[in-house]
């Protein structure tokens, strides 16, 4: 019995990571599980950074369509239809417009996701209190992680969104950074930080809790085939988490886009930059439906993006777990 458990433990990275032995197991088994229960902080950062870059680069065109739809007054977008928005972008500027601002995304996504996942894993370990299936710990860890990562990502996200707009006056990332700094000041880079945190806090709380629960449920359905299907498990759980979390936080994402793009390409400029002021302007101009503008491309972005991100991240963790594993593992008898 112990030999079978050890074989499964050594073969399956997911089983090793999620395995928390009962108190009555032999000390040798408990020690082996503890040795593989986590990675070094820098390994979480590398795995998260790679996952974030792969996710955002792959889904960038969808993000561009969403930004156009949410930025009220930015010509030539006049409709909330995904098809019309995409057609308008392609007809007015060509396919290359779908990738404008991708350099800013690359500069921001890597460091931000390194912070995001490393903080999440650290907090999850601290908050779980010995219970790896605690959804409150997962949600709380996600909130802490997003506050930290948004501080890194928000400036480049603002640059990215301004470059994405039709007829953008900026020549590139560095030109946008210099002009915003000289014309609007450093505070402009963080104009949407409060809104971003307020949006991403519930997003990550729902996202991480849903992901961990879905992953656990899928692994319990067919535990004997988890090793062969772990990529599908992570991708499916990630897609479900991304779709649900993105749908419920779309209104705040619209507000965030408005704050980041204010005064550019015909977008409204707000006097005090408060969330209430932006919401009133959106409702007055486009009704309450304006708060859900871009929800379809947002879900189309976050569902596959989360699937890509989690599967890439978990693959990175599995790689480092194998890398950290001692070459000679004593067999438990």
mmCIF file of N, CA and C in Angstrom, residues 146-267:
data_model
loop_
_atom_site.group_PDB
_atom_site.id
_atom_site.type_symbol
_atom_site.label_atom_id
_atom_site.label_comp_id
_atom_site.label_asym_id
_atom_site.label_seq_id
_atom_site.Cartn_x
_atom_site.Cartn_y
_atom_site.Cartn_z
ATOM 1 N N UNK A 146 -3.434 40.537 -6.172
ATOM 2 C CA UNK A 146 -3.811 41.524 -7.187
ATOM 3 C C UNK A 146 -3.461 42.937 -6.767
ATOM 4 N N UNK A 147 -3.534 43.252 -5.473
ATOM 5 C CA UNK A 147 -3.130 44.585 -4.998
ATOM 6 C C UNK A 147 -1.657 44.824 -5.302
ATOM 7 N N UNK A 148 -0.845 43.794 -5.083
ATOM 8 C CA UNK A 148 0.594 43.920 -5.325
ATOM 9 C C UNK A 148 0.912 43.969 -6.822
ATOM 10 N N UNK A 149 0.305 43.077 -7.602
ATOM 11 C CA UNK A 149 0.631 43.014 -9.033
ATOM 12 C C UNK A 149 0.087 44.206 -9.814
ATOM 13 N N UNK A 150 -1.071 44.733 -9.403
ATOM 14 C CA UNK A 150 -1.637 45.891 -10.107
ATOM 15 C C UNK A 150 -0.767 47.128 -9.955
ATOM 16 N N UNK A 151 -0.044 47.223 -8.846
ATOM 17 C CA UNK A 151 0.878 48.343 -8.660
ATOM 18 C C UNK A 151 1.991 48.306 -9.702
ATOM 19 N N UNK A 152 2.324 47.097 -10.160
ATOM 20 C CA UNK A 152 3.364 46.938 -11.178
ATOM 21 C C UNK A 152 2.796 47.091 -12.581
ATOM 22 N N UNK A 153 1.585 46.571 -12.794
ATOM 23 C CA UNK A 153 1.024 46.464 -14.146
ATOM 24 C C UNK A 153 0.274 47.707 -14.617
ATOM 25 N N UNK A 154 -0.339 48.465 -13.713
ATOM 26 C CA UNK A 154 -1.220 49.575 -14.094
ATOM 27 C C UNK A 154 -0.567 50.598 -15.021
ATOM 28 N N UNK A 155 0.656 51.073 -14.769
ATOM 29 C CA UNK A 155 1.241 52.064 -15.686
ATOM 30 C C UNK A 155 1.356 51.567 -17.126
ATOM 31 N N UNK A 156 1.853 50.346 -17.330
ATOM 32 C CA UNK A 156 1.982 49.811 -18.684
ATOM 33 C C UNK A 156 0.631 49.471 -19.297
ATOM 34 N N UNK A 157 -0.340 49.143 -18.458
ATOM 35 C CA UNK A 157 -1.688 48.875 -18.960
ATOM 36 C C UNK A 157 -2.301 50.158 -19.510
ATOM 37 N N UNK A 158 -2.058 51.267 -18.841
ATOM 38 C CA UNK A 158 -2.541 52.558 -19.323
ATOM 39 C C UNK A 158 -1.903 52.910 -20.663
ATOM 40 N N UNK A 159 -0.601 52.712 -20.774
ATOM 41 C CA UNK A 159 0.104 52.970 -22.030
ATOM 42 C C UNK A 159 -0.440 52.069 -23.136
ATOM 43 N N UNK A 160 -0.622 50.808 -22.810
ATOM 44 C CA UNK A 160 -1.137 49.839 -23.778
ATOM 45 C C UNK A 160 -2.504 50.249 -24.313
ATOM 46 N N UNK A 161 -3.398 50.665 -23.430
ATOM 47 C CA UNK A 161 -4.752 51.011 -23.867
ATOM 48 C C UNK A 161 -4.778 52.285 -24.706
ATOM 49 N N UNK A 162 -3.930 53.226 -24.393
ATOM 50 C CA UNK A 162 -3.877 54.441 -25.206
ATOM 51 C C UNK A 162 -3.337 54.152 -26.606
ATOM 52 N N UNK A 163 -2.408 53.232 -26.698
ATOM 53 C CA UNK A 163 -1.870 52.858 -27.999
ATOM 54 C C UNK A 163 -2.880 52.042 -28.803
ATOM 55 N N UNK A 164 -3.766 51.346 -28.133
ATOM 56 C CA UNK A 164 -4.754 50.515 -28.812
ATOM 57 C C UNK A 164 -5.843 51.320 -29.507
ATOM 58 N N UNK A 165 -6.112 52.535 -29.047
ATOM 59 C CA UNK A 165 -7.212 53.333 -29.587
ATOM 60 C C UNK A 165 -6.968 53.726 -31.039
ATOM 61 N N UNK A 166 -8.076 53.882 -31.764
ATOM 62 C CA UNK A 166 -7.981 54.299 -33.162
ATOM 63 C C UNK A 166 -7.380 55.694 -33.258
ATOM 64 N N UNK A 167 -6.552 55.896 -34.273
ATOM 65 C CA UNK A 167 -5.926 57.190 -34.516
ATOM 66 C C UNK A 167 -5.154 57.697 -33.296
ATOM 67 N N UNK A 168 -4.498 56.781 -32.600
ATOM 68 C CA UNK A 168 -3.722 57.167 -31.424
ATOM 69 C C UNK A 168 -2.618 58.144 -31.816
ATOM 70 N N UNK A 169 -2.460 59.173 -30.994
ATOM 71 C CA UNK A 169 -1.473 60.223 -31.288
ATOM 72 C C UNK A 169 -0.053 59.807 -30.899
ATOM 73 N N UNK A 170 0.091 58.654 -30.270
ATOM 74 C CA UNK A 170 1.401 58.233 -29.785
ATOM 75 C C UNK A 170 2.094 57.325 -30.796
ATOM 76 N N UNK A 171 3.412 57.519 -30.935
ATOM 77 C CA UNK A 171 4.195 56.754 -31.903
ATOM 78 C C UNK A 171 4.600 55.376 -31.381
ATOM 79 N N UNK A 172 4.646 55.243 -30.070
ATOM 80 C CA UNK A 172 5.049 53.978 -29.480
ATOM 81 C C UNK A 172 5.044 54.066 -27.973
ATOM 82 N N UNK A 173 5.573 53.042 -27.327
ATOM 83 C CA UNK A 173 5.556 52.964 -25.872
ATOM 84 C C UNK A 173 6.327 54.111 -25.242
ATOM 85 N N UNK A 174 7.567 54.313 -25.673
ATOM 86 C CA UNK A 174 8.403 55.335 -25.064
ATOM 87 C C UNK A 174 7.855 56.738 -25.324
ATOM 88 N N UNK A 175 7.327 56.970 -26.518
ATOM 89 C CA UNK A 175 6.725 58.272 -26.837
ATOM 90 C C UNK A 175 5.523 58.537 -25.942
ATOM 91 N N UNK A 176 4.709 57.515 -25.721
ATOM 92 C CA UNK A 176 3.534 57.662 -24.857
ATOM 93 C C UNK A 176 3.949 57.961 -23.417
ATOM 94 N N UNK A 177 4.945 57.242 -22.919
ATOM 95 C CA UNK A 177 5.411 57.453 -21.550
ATOM 96 C C UNK A 177 5.930 58.881 -21.369
ATOM 97 N N UNK A 178 6.750 59.356 -22.305
ATOM 98 C CA UNK A 178 7.321 60.703 -22.190
ATOM 99 C C UNK A 178 6.243 61.776 -22.248
ATOM 100 N N UNK A 179 5.301 61.639 -23.185
ATOM 101 C CA UNK A 179 4.273 62.663 -23.341
ATOM 102 C C UNK A 179 3.298 62.694 -22.166
ATOM 103 N N UNK A 180 2.935 61.530 -21.678
ATOM 104 C CA UNK A 180 2.030 61.487 -20.522
ATOM 105 C C UNK A 180 2.714 62.097 -19.303
ATOM 106 N N UNK A 181 3.985 61.788 -19.124
ATOM 107 C CA UNK A 181 4.722 62.335 -17.992
ATOM 108 C C UNK A 181 4.820 63.852 -18.061
ATOM 109 N N UNK A 182 5.086 64.392 -19.249
ATOM 110 C CA UNK A 182 5.259 65.841 -19.394
ATOM 111 C C UNK A 182 3.938 66.593 -19.421
ATOM 112 N N UNK A 183 2.901 65.987 -20.012
ATOM 113 C CA UNK A 183 1.630 66.692 -20.175
ATOM 114 C C UNK A 183 0.647 66.467 -19.029
ATOM 115 N N UNK A 184 0.703 65.293 -18.398
ATOM 116 C CA UNK A 184 -0.294 64.973 -17.372
ATOM 117 C C UNK A 184 0.312 64.650 -16.013
ATOM 118 N N UNK A 185 1.598 64.411 -15.978
ATOM 119 C CA UNK A 185 2.249 64.102 -14.713
ATOM 120 C C UNK A 185 2.247 62.614 -14.390
ATOM 121 N N UNK A 186 3.037 62.249 -13.371
ATOM 122 C CA UNK A 186 3.203 60.845 -12.997
ATOM 123 C C UNK A 186 1.889 60.219 -12.543
ATOM 124 N N UNK A 187 1.026 61.035 -11.934
ATOM 125 C CA UNK A 187 -0.236 60.517 -11.415
ATOM 126 C C UNK A 187 -1.127 59.909 -12.480
ATOM 127 N N UNK A 188 -0.955 60.327 -13.736
ATOM 128 C CA UNK A 188 -1.791 59.811 -14.824
ATOM 129 C C UNK A 188 -1.579 58.312 -15.024
ATOM 130 N N UNK A 189 -0.386 57.827 -14.709
ATOM 131 C CA UNK A 189 -0.115 56.395 -14.872
ATOM 132 C C UNK A 189 -0.911 55.551 -13.875
ATOM 133 N N UNK A 190 -1.317 56.175 -12.771
ATOM 134 C CA UNK A 190 -2.073 55.455 -11.748
ATOM 135 C C UNK A 190 -3.480 56.012 -11.563
ATOM 136 N N UNK A 191 -3.992 56.696 -12.581
ATOM 137 C CA UNK A 191 -5.333 57.285 -12.490
ATOM 138 C C UNK A 191 -6.395 56.217 -12.270
ATOM 139 N N UNK A 192 -6.161 55.030 -12.809
ATOM 140 C CA UNK A 192 -7.162 53.964 -12.692
ATOM 141 C C UNK A 192 -6.785 52.913 -11.660
ATOM 142 N N UNK A 193 -5.737 53.149 -10.884
ATOM 143 C CA UNK A 193 -5.265 52.109 -9.960
ATOM 144 C C UNK A 193 -6.328 51.718 -8.939
ATOM 145 N N UNK A 194 -6.987 52.713 -8.370
ATOM 146 C CA UNK A 194 -8.023 52.413 -7.378
ATOM 147 C C UNK A 194 -9.141 51.580 -7.996
ATOM 148 N N UNK A 195 -9.586 51.987 -9.189
ATOM 149 C CA UNK A 195 -10.645 51.244 -9.881
ATOM 150 C C UNK A 195 -10.158 49.851 -10.271
ATOM 151 N N UNK A 196 -8.904 49.770 -10.721
ATOM 152 C CA UNK A 196 -8.344 48.481 -11.115
ATOM 153 C C UNK A 196 -8.317 47.508 -9.946
ATOM 154 N N UNK A 197 -7.902 48.000 -8.771
ATOM 155 C CA UNK A 197 -7.868 47.144 -7.587
ATOM 156 C C UNK A 197 -9.281 46.737 -7.172
ATOM 157 N N UNK A 198 -10.208 47.710 -7.203
ATOM 158 C CA UNK A 198 -11.594 47.412 -6.840
ATOM 159 C C UNK A 198 -12.221 46.406 -7.804
ATOM 160 N N UNK A 199 -11.766 46.423 -9.061
ATOM 161 C CA UNK A 199 -12.264 45.470 -10.046
ATOM 162 C C UNK A 199 -11.570 44.121 -9.875
ATOM 163 N N UNK A 200 -10.260 44.137 -9.751
ATOM 164 C CA UNK A 200 -9.499 42.893 -9.726
ATOM 165 C C UNK A 200 -9.578 42.154 -8.403
ATOM 166 N N UNK A 201 -9.890 42.879 -7.311
ATOM 167 C CA UNK A 201 -10.016 42.200 -6.018
ATOM 168 C C UNK A 201 -11.157 41.180 -6.055
ATOM 169 N N UNK A 202 -12.384 41.591 -6.426
ATOM 170 C CA UNK A 202 -13.437 40.564 -6.542
ATOM 171 C C UNK A 202 -13.175 39.591 -7.681
ATOM 172 N N UNK A 203 -12.539 40.075 -8.756
ATOM 173 C CA UNK A 203 -12.230 39.184 -9.878
ATOM 174 C C UNK A 203 -11.323 38.041 -9.432
ATOM 175 N N UNK A 204 -10.233 38.388 -8.753
ATOM 176 C CA UNK A 204 -9.292 37.346 -8.334
ATOM 177 C C UNK A 204 -9.862 36.478 -7.223
ATOM 178 N N UNK A 205 -10.690 37.073 -6.355
ATOM 179 C CA UNK A 205 -11.318 36.279 -5.295
ATOM 180 C C UNK A 205 -12.190 35.187 -5.917
ATOM 181 N N UNK A 206 -13.029 35.577 -6.885
ATOM 182 C CA UNK A 206 -13.880 34.601 -7.581
ATOM 183 C C UNK A 206 -13.026 33.655 -8.414
ATOM 184 N N UNK A 207 -12.024 34.211 -9.089
ATOM 185 C CA UNK A 207 -11.199 33.432 -10.017
ATOM 186 C C UNK A 207 -10.432 32.317 -9.294
ATOM 187 N N UNK A 208 -9.692 32.677 -8.262
ATOM 188 C CA UNK A 208 -8.863 31.682 -7.584
ATOM 189 C C UNK A 208 -9.709 30.649 -6.835
ATOM 190 N N UNK A 209 -10.783 31.113 -6.174
ATOM 191 C CA UNK A 209 -11.643 30.167 -5.464
ATOM 192 C C UNK A 209 -12.296 29.192 -6.440
ATOM 193 N N UNK A 210 -12.748 29.710 -7.593
ATOM 194 C CA UNK A 210 -13.373 28.855 -8.607
ATOM 195 C C UNK A 210 -12.358 27.901 -9.206
ATOM 196 N N UNK A 211 -11.164 28.406 -9.492
ATOM 197 C CA UNK A 211 -10.126 27.567 -10.095
ATOM 198 C C UNK A 211 -9.736 26.404 -9.187
ATOM 199 N N UNK A 212 -9.453 26.713 -7.932
ATOM 200 C CA UNK A 212 -9.022 25.664 -7.008
ATOM 201 C C UNK A 212 -10.134 24.634 -6.799
ATOM 202 N N UNK A 213 -11.396 25.115 -6.699
ATOM 203 C CA UNK A 213 -12.519 24.193 -6.496
ATOM 204 C C UNK A 213 -12.747 23.334 -7.737
ATOM 205 N N UNK A 214 -12.692 23.962 -8.913
ATOM 206 C CA UNK A 214 -12.907 23.219 -10.162
ATOM 207 C C UNK A 214 -11.785 22.212 -10.391
ATOM 208 N N UNK A 215 -10.557 22.621 -10.129
ATOM 209 C CA UNK A 215 -9.416 21.705 -10.297
ATOM 210 C C UNK A 215 -9.542 20.509 -9.361
ATOM 211 N N UNK A 216 -9.904 20.788 -8.119
ATOM 212 C CA UNK A 216 -10.055 19.699 -7.151
ATOM 213 C C UNK A 216 -11.181 18.757 -7.565
ATOM 214 N N UNK A 217 -12.287 19.334 -8.034
ATOM 215 C CA UNK A 217 -13.409 18.514 -8.464
ATOM 216 C C UNK A 217 -13.069 17.650 -9.665
ATOM 217 N N UNK A 218 -12.376 18.222 -10.633
ATOM 218 C CA UNK A 218 -11.991 17.456 -11.825
ATOM 219 C C UNK A 218 -11.000 16.355 -11.490
ATOM 220 N N UNK A 219 -10.099 16.622 -10.548
ATOM 221 C CA UNK A 219 -9.120 15.614 -10.159
ATOM 222 C C UNK A 219 -9.778 14.469 -9.398
ATOM 223 N N UNK A 220 -10.857 14.763 -8.664
ATOM 224 C CA UNK A 220 -11.538 13.728 -7.898
ATOM 225 C C UNK A 220 -12.405 12.839 -8.783
ATOM 226 N N UNK A 221 -12.824 13.373 -9.939
ATOM 227 C CA UNK A 221 -13.660 12.602 -10.855
ATOM 228 C C UNK A 221 -12.921 11.365 -11.353
ATOM 229 N N UNK A 222 -11.652 11.557 -11.720
ATOM 230 C CA UNK A 222 -10.864 10.440 -12.245
ATOM 231 C C UNK A 222 -9.435 10.530 -11.728
ATOM 232 N N UNK A 223 -9.229 10.232 -10.430
ATOM 233 C CA UNK A 223 -7.892 10.399 -9.834
ATOM 234 C C UNK A 223 -6.824 9.509 -10.461
ATOM 235 N N UNK A 224 -7.223 8.360 -11.004
ATOM 236 C CA UNK A 224 -6.226 7.463 -11.568
ATOM 237 C C UNK A 224 -5.640 7.981 -12.878
ATOM 238 N N UNK A 225 -6.336 8.918 -13.543
ATOM 239 C CA UNK A 225 -5.839 9.428 -14.826
ATOM 240 C C UNK A 225 -5.414 10.886 -14.747
ATOM 241 N N UNK A 226 -5.259 11.389 -13.531
ATOM 242 C CA UNK A 226 -4.890 12.797 -13.347
ATOM 243 C C UNK A 226 -3.556 13.119 -13.999
ATOM 244 N N UNK A 227 -2.591 12.205 -13.883
ATOM 245 C CA UNK A 227 -1.258 12.471 -14.427
ATOM 246 C C UNK A 227 -1.291 12.651 -15.937
ATOM 247 N N UNK A 228 -2.125 11.844 -16.621
ATOM 248 C CA UNK A 228 -2.191 11.914 -18.078
ATOM 249 C C UNK A 228 -3.032 13.090 -18.564
ATOM 250 N N UNK A 229 -3.958 13.557 -17.731
ATOM 251 C CA UNK A 229 -4.903 14.580 -18.162
ATOM 252 C C UNK A 229 -4.745 15.895 -17.408
ATOM 253 N N UNK A 230 -3.616 16.084 -16.713
ATOM 254 C CA UNK A 230 -3.494 17.261 -15.866
ATOM 255 C C UNK A 230 -3.544 18.566 -16.657
ATOM 256 N N UNK A 231 -3.050 18.571 -17.904
ATOM 257 C CA UNK A 231 -3.115 19.781 -18.720
ATOM 258 C C UNK A 231 -4.563 20.147 -19.007
ATOM 259 N N UNK A 232 -5.378 19.156 -19.312
ATOM 260 C CA UNK A 232 -6.805 19.388 -19.567
ATOM 261 C C UNK A 232 -7.502 19.869 -18.299
ATOM 262 N N UNK A 233 -7.134 19.307 -17.161
ATOM 263 C CA UNK A 233 -7.728 19.707 -15.887
ATOM 264 C C UNK A 233 -7.454 21.177 -15.596
ATOM 265 N N UNK A 234 -6.198 21.592 -15.715
ATOM 266 C CA UNK A 234 -5.836 22.981 -15.435
ATOM 267 C C UNK A 234 -6.477 23.937 -16.436
ATOM 268 N N UNK A 235 -6.503 23.558 -17.705
ATOM 269 C CA UNK A 235 -7.086 24.415 -18.731
ATOM 270 C C UNK A 235 -8.589 24.566 -18.530
ATOM 271 N N UNK A 236 -9.273 23.476 -18.220
ATOM 272 C CA UNK A 236 -10.725 23.523 -18.017
ATOM 273 C C UNK A 236 -11.089 24.329 -16.777
ATOM 274 N N UNK A 237 -10.385 24.066 -15.690
ATOM 275 C CA UNK A 237 -10.642 24.819 -14.452
ATOM 276 C C UNK A 237 -10.335 26.299 -14.637
ATOM 277 N N UNK A 238 -9.250 26.599 -15.343
ATOM 278 C CA UNK A 238 -8.893 27.990 -15.595
ATOM 279 C C UNK A 238 -9.910 28.703 -16.459
ATOM 280 N N UNK A 239 -10.414 28.032 -17.493
ATOM 281 C CA UNK A 239 -11.413 28.642 -18.380
ATOM 282 C C UNK A 239 -12.698 28.948 -17.629
ATOM 283 N N UNK A 240 -13.139 28.023 -16.792
ATOM 284 C CA UNK A 240 -14.358 28.238 -16.005
ATOM 285 C C UNK A 240 -14.186 29.415 -15.043
ATOM 286 N N UNK A 241 -13.031 29.468 -14.397
ATOM 287 C CA UNK A 241 -12.766 30.552 -13.450
ATOM 288 C C UNK A 241 -12.683 31.901 -14.157
ATOM 289 N N UNK A 242 -12.013 31.935 -15.309
ATOM 290 C CA UNK A 242 -11.870 33.188 -16.044
ATOM 291 C C UNK A 242 -13.192 33.713 -16.572
ATOM 292 N N UNK A 243 -14.034 32.831 -17.086
ATOM 293 C CA UNK A 243 -15.324 33.245 -17.636
ATOM 294 C C UNK A 243 -16.231 33.817 -16.553
ATOM 295 N N UNK A 244 -16.338 33.128 -15.436
ATOM 296 C CA UNK A 244 -17.219 33.582 -14.356
ATOM 297 C C UNK A 244 -16.742 34.895 -13.749
ATOM 298 N N UNK A 245 -15.457 34.968 -13.444
ATOM 299 C CA UNK A 245 -14.920 36.168 -12.796
ATOM 300 C C UNK A 245 -14.990 37.390 -13.707
ATOM 301 N N UNK A 246 -14.747 37.213 -15.009
ATOM 302 C CA UNK A 246 -14.769 38.351 -15.934
ATOM 303 C C UNK A 246 -16.172 38.890 -16.133
ATOM 304 N N UNK A 247 -17.172 38.015 -16.125
ATOM 305 C CA UNK A 247 -18.547 38.447 -16.349
ATOM 306 C C UNK A 247 -19.042 39.351 -15.222
ATOM 307 N N UNK A 248 -18.739 38.997 -13.981
ATOM 308 C CA UNK A 248 -19.277 39.752 -12.846
ATOM 309 C C UNK A 248 -18.534 41.059 -12.593
ATOM 310 N N UNK A 249 -17.377 41.250 -13.200
ATOM 311 C CA UNK A 249 -16.599 42.475 -12.952
ATOM 312 C C UNK A 249 -16.508 43.393 -14.171
ATOM 313 N N UNK A 250 -17.304 43.141 -15.209
ATOM 314 C CA UNK A 250 -17.246 43.968 -16.418
ATOM 315 C C UNK A 250 -17.525 45.451 -16.159
ATOM 316 N N UNK A 251 -18.545 45.829 -15.365
ATOM 317 C CA UNK A 251 -18.799 47.265 -15.145
ATOM 318 C C UNK A 251 -17.580 48.037 -14.644
ATOM 319 N N UNK A 252 -16.842 47.467 -13.716
ATOM 320 C CA UNK A 252 -15.659 48.152 -13.201
ATOM 321 C C UNK A 252 -14.542 48.178 -14.242
ATOM 322 N N UNK A 253 -14.506 47.194 -15.120
ATOM 323 C CA UNK A 253 -13.515 47.194 -16.198
ATOM 324 C C UNK A 253 -13.808 48.328 -17.182
ATOM 325 N N UNK A 254 -15.087 48.603 -17.432
ATOM 326 C CA UNK A 254 -15.473 49.725 -18.299
ATOM 327 C C UNK A 254 -15.026 51.048 -17.676
ATOM 328 N N UNK A 255 -15.240 51.195 -16.378
ATOM 329 C CA UNK A 255 -14.813 52.409 -15.673
ATOM 330 C C UNK A 255 -13.296 52.565 -15.752
ATOM 331 N N UNK A 256 -12.583 51.479 -15.557
ATOM 332 C CA UNK A 256 -11.115 51.508 -15.629
ATOM 333 C C UNK A 256 -10.632 51.978 -17.000
ATOM 334 N N UNK A 257 -11.238 51.438 -18.059
ATOM 335 C CA UNK A 257 -10.852 51.828 -19.416
ATOM 336 C C UNK A 257 -11.122 53.308 -19.655
ATOM 337 N N UNK A 258 -12.245 53.802 -19.167
ATOM 338 C CA UNK A 258 -12.572 55.214 -19.323
ATOM 339 C C UNK A 258 -11.531 56.117 -18.651
ATOM 340 N N UNK A 259 -11.101 55.724 -17.460
ATOM 341 C CA UNK A 259 -10.115 56.520 -16.739
ATOM 342 C C UNK A 259 -8.752 56.486 -17.418
ATOM 343 N N UNK A 260 -8.388 55.343 -17.978
ATOM 344 C CA UNK A 260 -7.074 55.228 -18.604
ATOM 345 C C UNK A 260 -7.015 55.922 -19.963
ATOM 346 N N UNK A 261 -8.150 56.025 -20.630
ATOM 347 C CA UNK A 261 -8.172 56.592 -21.985
ATOM 348 C C UNK A 261 -8.772 57.992 -22.033
ATOM 349 N N UNK A 262 -9.013 58.621 -20.895
ATOM 350 C CA UNK A 262 -9.662 59.920 -20.889
ATOM 351 C C UNK A 262 -8.824 60.976 -21.615
ATOM 352 N N UNK A 263 -9.536 61.747 -22.451
ATOM 353 C CA UNK A 263 -8.896 62.824 -23.194
ATOM 354 C C UNK A 263 -8.150 62.382 -24.432
ATOM 355 N N UNK A 264 -8.193 61.082 -24.766
ATOM 356 C CA UNK A 264 -7.455 60.566 -25.915
ATOM 357 C C UNK A 264 -8.452 60.125 -26.988
ATOM 358 N N UNK A 265 -8.226 60.551 -28.230
ATOM 359 C CA UNK A 265 -9.053 60.129 -29.372
ATOM 360 C C UNK A 265 -10.536 60.384 -29.137
ATOM 361 N N UNK A 266 -10.869 61.505 -28.504
ATOM 362 C CA UNK A 266 -12.266 61.859 -28.323
ATOM 363 C C UNK A 266 -12.915 61.301 -27.078
ATOM 364 N N UNK A 267 -12.184 60.557 -26.261
ATOM 365 C CA UNK A 267 -12.762 60.021 -25.025
ATOM 366 C C UNK A 267 -12.992 61.162 -24.026
#
